[in-house]
Coordinates of C-alpha atoms and ligand atoms in Angstrom, one line a residue:
M1 CA 31.8 90.0 -36.4
T2 CA 34.7 89.9 -38.7
L3 CA 35.0 86.7 -40.2
T4 CA 38.4 84.9 -41.0
E5 CA 39.5 83.5 -44.3
E6 CA 38.8 79.9 -43.1
T7 CA 35.4 80.9 -41.5
A8 CA 34.4 82.6 -44.3
R9 CA 35.1 79.8 -47.0
L10 CA 33.3 77.4 -44.4
A11 CA 30.4 80.0 -44.5
G12 CA 30.2 80.1 -48.2
E13 CA 30.4 76.5 -48.7
K14 CA 27.3 75.9 -46.2
I15 CA 25.1 78.7 -48.1
R16 CA 26.1 77.0 -51.3
Q17 CA 25.2 73.4 -50.1
R18 CA 21.7 74.8 -48.6
K19 CA 20.9 75.7 -52.2
H20 CA 18.0 77.9 -51.0
L21 CA 17.2 81.1 -48.9
L22 CA 14.1 80.2 -47.1
G23 CA 14.5 81.9 -43.8
L24 CA 17.3 83.0 -41.3
E25 CA 16.1 80.9 -38.5
E26 CA 18.1 77.9 -39.9
I27 CA 21.0 80.5 -40.9
S28 CA 24.2 80.7 -38.7
A29 CA 25.6 83.9 -37.5
D30 CA 28.7 83.2 -39.7
E31 CA 26.7 82.9 -42.6
I32 CA 24.7 86.0 -42.0
S33 CA 28.4 87.6 -41.4
L34 CA 29.7 86.7 -44.6
I35 CA 26.2 87.8 -46.5
L36 CA 26.6 91.1 -45.0
E37 CA 30.4 91.4 -46.0
T38 CA 30.0 90.4 -49.4
A39 CA 27.2 92.9 -49.7
K40 CA 29.6 95.6 -48.5
S41 CA 31.8 94.6 -51.7
F42 CA 28.8 94.6 -53.7
K43 CA 27.7 98.2 -52.5
E44 CA 31.2 99.3 -53.3
I45 CA 30.7 98.4 -57.1
F46 CA 27.9 100.5 -57.3
T47 CA 30.0 103.6 -57.1
R48 CA 32.0 102.4 -60.1
S49 CA 30.5 103.2 -63.7
V50 CA 30.3 99.6 -64.5
K51 CA 28.1 98.2 -61.7
K52 CA 27.5 94.5 -63.5
V53 CA 29.4 91.1 -62.3
P54 CA 29.1 88.1 -64.7
T55 CA 28.2 85.5 -62.0
L56 CA 24.7 84.6 -63.2
R57 CA 25.5 85.3 -66.7
G58 CA 23.5 82.5 -68.7
K59 CA 21.1 82.2 -65.8
T60 CA 17.4 82.9 -65.7
V61 CA 15.8 84.6 -62.5
V62 CA 11.9 84.4 -62.3
N63 CA 10.1 86.6 -59.8
L64 CA 7.1 84.9 -58.8
F65 CA 5.1 87.3 -56.5
F66 CA 1.5 86.3 -55.3
E67 CA 1.2 89.3 -53.2
N68 CA 2.1 92.9 -54.0
S69 CA 5.5 94.1 -53.5
T70 CA 7.3 97.6 -54.5
R71 CA 10.8 97.4 -53.0
T72 CA 11.6 93.7 -52.8
R73 CA 10.2 92.7 -56.1
T74 CA 12.1 95.5 -57.9
S75 CA 15.3 95.3 -56.0
F76 CA 15.8 91.5 -56.7
E77 CA 15.2 92.5 -60.4
I78 CA 18.1 94.9 -60.5
A79 CA 20.1 92.5 -58.3
A80 CA 19.6 89.7 -60.5
K81 CA 20.4 92.0 -63.6
R82 CA 23.4 93.8 -61.9
L83 CA 24.7 89.8 -61.7
S84 CA 24.1 89.7 -65.4
A85 CA 21.2 87.3 -65.2
D86 CA 18.2 87.4 -67.6
V87 CA 14.9 88.2 -65.3
V88 CA 11.7 87.5 -65.7
N89 CA 8.8 89.4 -63.8
F90 CA 5.6 86.7 -63.6
A91 CA 2.6 88.5 -63.4
V92 CA 0.5 86.3 -61.3
A93 CA -2.9 88.5 -61.7
T94 CA -2.8 87.9 -65.4
S95 CA -1.7 84.2 -65.2
S96 CA -3.2 80.8 -65.7
V97 CA -3.4 80.9 -61.4
S98 CA -6.7 82.9 -62.0
K99 CA -7.9 79.6 -63.7
G100 CA -7.0 77.5 -60.7
E101 CA -3.4 76.3 -61.6
S102 CA -1.7 75.4 -58.6
L103 CA 1.7 76.7 -57.0
I104 CA 3.5 73.6 -57.9
D105 CA 1.9 73.4 -61.5
T106 CA 2.7 77.2 -62.0
A107 CA 6.5 76.8 -60.8
R108 CA 7.1 73.5 -62.6
T109 CA 5.8 75.4 -66.1
I110 CA 8.2 78.4 -65.2
E111 CA 10.9 75.6 -64.4
A112 CA 10.1 73.9 -67.8
M113 CA 11.0 77.1 -69.6
G114 CA 14.7 77.3 -68.2
A115 CA 14.1 79.1 -64.7
D116 CA 17.3 78.4 -62.3
Y117 CA 16.1 80.7 -59.5
I118 CA 12.9 81.1 -58.5
I119 CA 12.2 84.3 -56.2
M120 CA 8.7 84.0 -54.5
R121 CA 6.4 85.9 -52.2
H122 CA 3.2 84.2 -51.0
S123 CA 0.6 84.6 -48.6
A124 CA 0.9 81.0 -47.1
S125 CA 3.6 80.9 -44.4
G126 CA 5.7 77.9 -45.4
A127 CA 5.0 78.2 -49.4
P128 CA 8.8 78.7 -50.1
W129 CA 9.9 75.8 -48.4
Y130 CA 7.2 73.4 -50.0
L131 CA 8.1 74.8 -53.3
S132 CA 12.0 74.3 -52.9
R133 CA 11.0 70.4 -52.2
N134 CA 9.3 70.2 -55.6
V135 CA 11.2 72.2 -58.1
Q136 CA 15.1 71.5 -59.3
A137 CA 15.4 75.4 -59.3
T138 CA 17.2 77.5 -56.5
V139 CA 14.1 79.1 -54.2
L140 CA 14.2 82.3 -52.4
N141 CA 11.9 83.6 -50.1
A142 CA 10.5 87.0 -50.6
G143 CA 8.3 86.9 -47.7
D144 CA 5.9 83.9 -46.7
G145 CA 2.7 85.0 -44.8
T146 CA 3.5 85.9 -41.5
H147 CA 6.5 83.6 -41.4
E148 CA 9.8 85.3 -42.6
H149 CA 11.2 87.6 -44.7
P150 CA 14.8 86.8 -44.8
T151 CA 16.3 89.5 -47.2
Q152 CA 14.6 92.2 -45.2
G153 CA 16.0 90.9 -42.1
L154 CA 19.7 90.9 -43.8
L155 CA 19.3 94.1 -45.2
D156 CA 18.0 95.7 -42.1
A157 CA 21.1 94.2 -40.3
Y158 CA 23.5 95.4 -42.9
T159 CA 22.0 98.9 -42.6
I160 CA 22.7 98.5 -38.9
L161 CA 26.1 97.5 -39.5
E162 CA 27.1 100.1 -42.0
K163 CA 25.5 103.2 -39.7
K164 CA 26.8 101.9 -36.4
G165 CA 29.8 99.7 -37.0
H166 CA 28.9 97.1 -35.3
I167 CA 25.7 94.8 -33.8
E168 CA 26.7 93.3 -30.6
G169 CA 25.3 95.0 -27.8
L170 CA 23.1 97.2 -29.4
K171 CA 19.5 98.0 -28.4
V172 CA 17.3 97.6 -31.3
V173 CA 13.4 98.1 -30.5
I174 CA 10.9 96.6 -32.9
V175 CA 7.7 98.5 -32.6
G176 CA 4.2 97.5 -33.6
D177 CA 2.5 94.4 -35.3
I178 CA 4.7 92.0 -34.5
L179 CA 2.2 89.1 -34.4
H180 CA 1.6 89.4 -38.4
S181 CA 5.3 90.6 -39.0
R182 CA 7.5 88.3 -41.0
V183 CA 9.8 91.2 -41.1
A184 CA 10.2 91.2 -37.2
R185 CA 10.6 87.3 -37.3
S186 CA 13.6 87.7 -39.3
N187 CA 15.1 90.8 -37.5
I188 CA 15.0 88.7 -34.5
W189 CA 16.7 85.8 -35.8
A190 CA 19.2 88.0 -37.4
L191 CA 20.0 90.5 -34.8
T192 CA 19.9 88.0 -31.8
K193 CA 22.5 85.8 -33.7
L194 CA 24.7 88.7 -34.1
G195 CA 24.4 89.6 -30.6
A196 CA 21.7 92.7 -30.4
K197 CA 19.4 92.9 -27.3
V198 CA 16.0 93.2 -29.2
R199 CA 13.3 94.6 -27.5
L200 CA 9.7 94.0 -29.2
V201 CA 6.9 96.8 -28.2
G202 CA 3.0 97.1 -29.1
P203 CA -0.3 96.5 -27.9
R204 CA -0.5 93.2 -25.8
T205 CA -2.7 91.5 -28.7
L206 CA 0.0 92.3 -31.2
V207 CA 3.2 91.4 -29.4
P208 CA 2.5 87.7 -27.8
P209 CA 4.3 86.9 -24.9
T210 CA 5.4 83.8 -26.5
F211 CA 8.0 85.7 -28.4
A212 CA 10.2 85.8 -25.2
D213 CA 11.1 82.2 -26.0
L214 CA 13.4 83.8 -29.2
G215 CA 15.6 85.7 -26.7
V216 CA 13.8 89.1 -26.8
E217 CA 12.6 91.3 -24.2
I218 CA 8.5 92.4 -24.2
F219 CA 7.4 95.5 -23.4
T220 CA 3.9 97.2 -23.9
D221 CA 5.0 100.8 -22.7
L222 CA 6.9 102.4 -25.6
K223 CA 8.4 104.9 -23.3
E224 CA 10.3 102.0 -21.3
A225 CA 11.0 100.1 -24.3
L226 CA 12.8 103.4 -26.3
R227 CA 15.0 104.1 -23.1
D228 CA 18.6 104.4 -24.7
A229 CA 17.7 102.7 -27.7
D230 CA 20.2 102.8 -30.6
V231 CA 17.6 101.7 -33.2
I232 CA 13.9 101.8 -33.7
N233 CA 12.6 99.5 -36.4
I234 CA 9.3 100.5 -36.9
L235 CA 6.4 98.3 -38.5
R236 CA 3.2 98.9 -40.2
I237 CA 0.0 97.8 -39.0
Q238 CA -1.2 94.7 -41.2
L239 CA -4.9 95.4 -41.4
E240 CA -4.9 93.0 -44.3
R241 CA -3.5 89.9 -42.2
Q242 CA -6.1 91.0 -39.1
Q243 CA -8.8 88.5 -38.8
S244 CA -10.3 90.5 -35.6
H245 CA -9.9 94.0 -34.3
L246 CA -6.9 93.6 -32.3
F247 CA -6.8 97.0 -30.9
P248 CA -9.5 99.6 -30.6
S249 CA -8.9 102.0 -33.4
I250 CA -5.9 103.7 -35.4
R251 CA -6.6 107.2 -33.6
E252 CA -5.7 105.1 -30.0
Y253 CA -2.7 103.2 -31.8
R254 CA -1.2 106.3 -32.7
L255 CA -1.9 107.9 -29.4
L256 CA 0.0 105.2 -27.7
Y257 CA 2.9 103.9 -30.4
Q258 CA 3.5 106.3 -33.1
I259 CA 6.9 107.4 -33.4
N260 CA 7.5 111.0 -33.4
D261 CA 9.8 113.8 -32.5
Q262 CA 8.6 113.8 -29.0
R263 CA 8.9 109.9 -28.5
L264 CA 12.4 109.8 -30.1
T265 CA 13.7 111.9 -26.9
H266 CA 13.7 108.9 -25.0
A267 CA 16.1 106.9 -27.0
K268 CA 20.0 107.7 -27.6
P269 CA 20.6 111.1 -29.6
D270 CA 21.8 109.0 -32.2
V271 CA 19.2 106.5 -32.6
L272 CA 18.6 105.1 -36.2
V273 CA 14.8 105.0 -37.4
M274 CA 14.0 102.0 -39.7
H275 CA 11.0 101.1 -41.3
P276 CA 11.0 98.1 -44.0
G277 CA 7.9 100.0 -46.0
P278 CA 5.5 100.6 -47.1
I279 CA 5.1 103.3 -44.6
N280 CA 1.5 104.5 -43.5
R281 CA 2.8 108.2 -42.7
G282 CA 1.1 109.6 -39.7
V283 CA -0.2 106.3 -37.9
E284 CA 2.9 104.4 -36.7
I285 CA 5.4 107.0 -38.0
S286 CA 5.0 110.7 -38.2
A287 CA 6.0 112.6 -41.5
G288 CA 8.4 114.5 -39.4
V289 CA 10.5 111.5 -38.2
A290 CA 9.9 109.4 -41.8
D291 CA 11.8 112.5 -43.4
G292 CA 14.0 113.4 -40.4
P293 CA 17.6 113.3 -39.6
H294 CA 17.8 110.0 -37.6
S295 CA 15.8 107.9 -40.4
V296 CA 17.7 105.5 -42.6
I297 CA 14.6 104.4 -44.5
N298 CA 15.9 105.2 -48.2
E299 CA 19.3 103.9 -47.3
Q300 CA 17.6 100.5 -46.7
V301 CA 16.3 100.4 -49.9
T302 CA 19.3 100.9 -51.5
N303 CA 21.2 98.3 -49.3
G304 CA 18.2 95.9 -50.4
V305 CA 20.0 95.8 -53.6
A306 CA 23.5 94.9 -52.3
V307 CA 22.2 92.4 -49.9
R308 CA 20.0 90.5 -52.3
M309 CA 23.0 90.4 -55.1
A310 CA 25.2 89.1 -52.2
V311 CA 22.7 86.3 -51.3
L312 CA 22.2 85.3 -54.9
F313 CA 25.9 85.6 -55.8
L314 CA 26.6 83.4 -52.8
L315 CA 24.2 80.7 -53.5
A316 CA 25.5 80.6 -57.0
A317 CA 29.4 80.8 -56.4
G318 CA 30.0 80.4 -52.7
A319 CA 32.9 82.5 -51.0
N320 CA 34.5 83.3 -54.3
P321 CA 35.8 87.4 -54.2
V322 CA 33.5 89.5 -55.6
Q323 CA 34.9 91.0 -58.9
A324 CA 33.2 93.7 -61.3
E325 CA 33.5 93.5 -65.3
A326 CA 36.3 95.0 -66.8
Ligands
CP401 N1 9.7 95.8 -47.2 C1 8.9 95.0 -48.3 O1 8.9 93.9 -48.3 O2 8.2 96.2 -49.2 P1 7.8 95.7 -50.5 O3 6.5 95.1 -50.0 O4 7.1 97.0 -51.3 O5 8.3 94.5 -51.2

């Protein structure tokens, strides 16, 4: 969707008024489109020798990750630095959290040192929402429990738009552990709002039928789900979030749901293969597909920086044009 100048201005104003990025459920299609258009401008800046813009000069961004991360934490750090912010990576494992300090006391302590933006990942669904109501700083959700991972949903939408030129009408198949996946939920919100036809597929225990209420189709048969697919987004089996055995074995999961070269033949010849990472090679995706010509997994990571710059920029500045430093 291309926005008019006025729609972009209103969407930018709305994002700035929100102050926080907590999830995509509450974000409109226009706001999502503005974030994607802004990310495109930032990606163009990446090709220049000076990649910095001054938007967050004098501001402090704190990465507060209570769960491990490679892509999200690092790309938020790069994004904030490219916007000229001072960035602090708070090491939860060696902090006073281990002595029993609460989330709010920890965040207020960080805020007292001058944090303007707190980027938080937490195992509890809703933790960023709770934080946003207890601090003055702007809060960005970097993944909360099984609830949402908004910047992953945005970078996935951006990658599809960049590769396909549009999102409306595309058949996007999300494969695997939907039940435990915050990535799936944020993808569903973003892609359905932008007009994609989203299909979910996996073992019945990992794809609850209630997801149909979100306007998606539910499948248990992989071949059926992949028919004429434009995009396949493959999820990791999140063994760390499973309280009980929801499928018989990894071997059985691989036999029924692994995306490999043979299974790609059911999709369109130009299908995109995506994965938010980290990958379990040989489980949900074969090494050949992960490294093959359909895979855009590394491009998703690159786009993550542009999208996270766009989100920080819009929360700070609204819809002002993106300008690199001279
Ligand atoms: N996709 C994603 O959230 O990866 P990380 O856990 O490495 O941040």
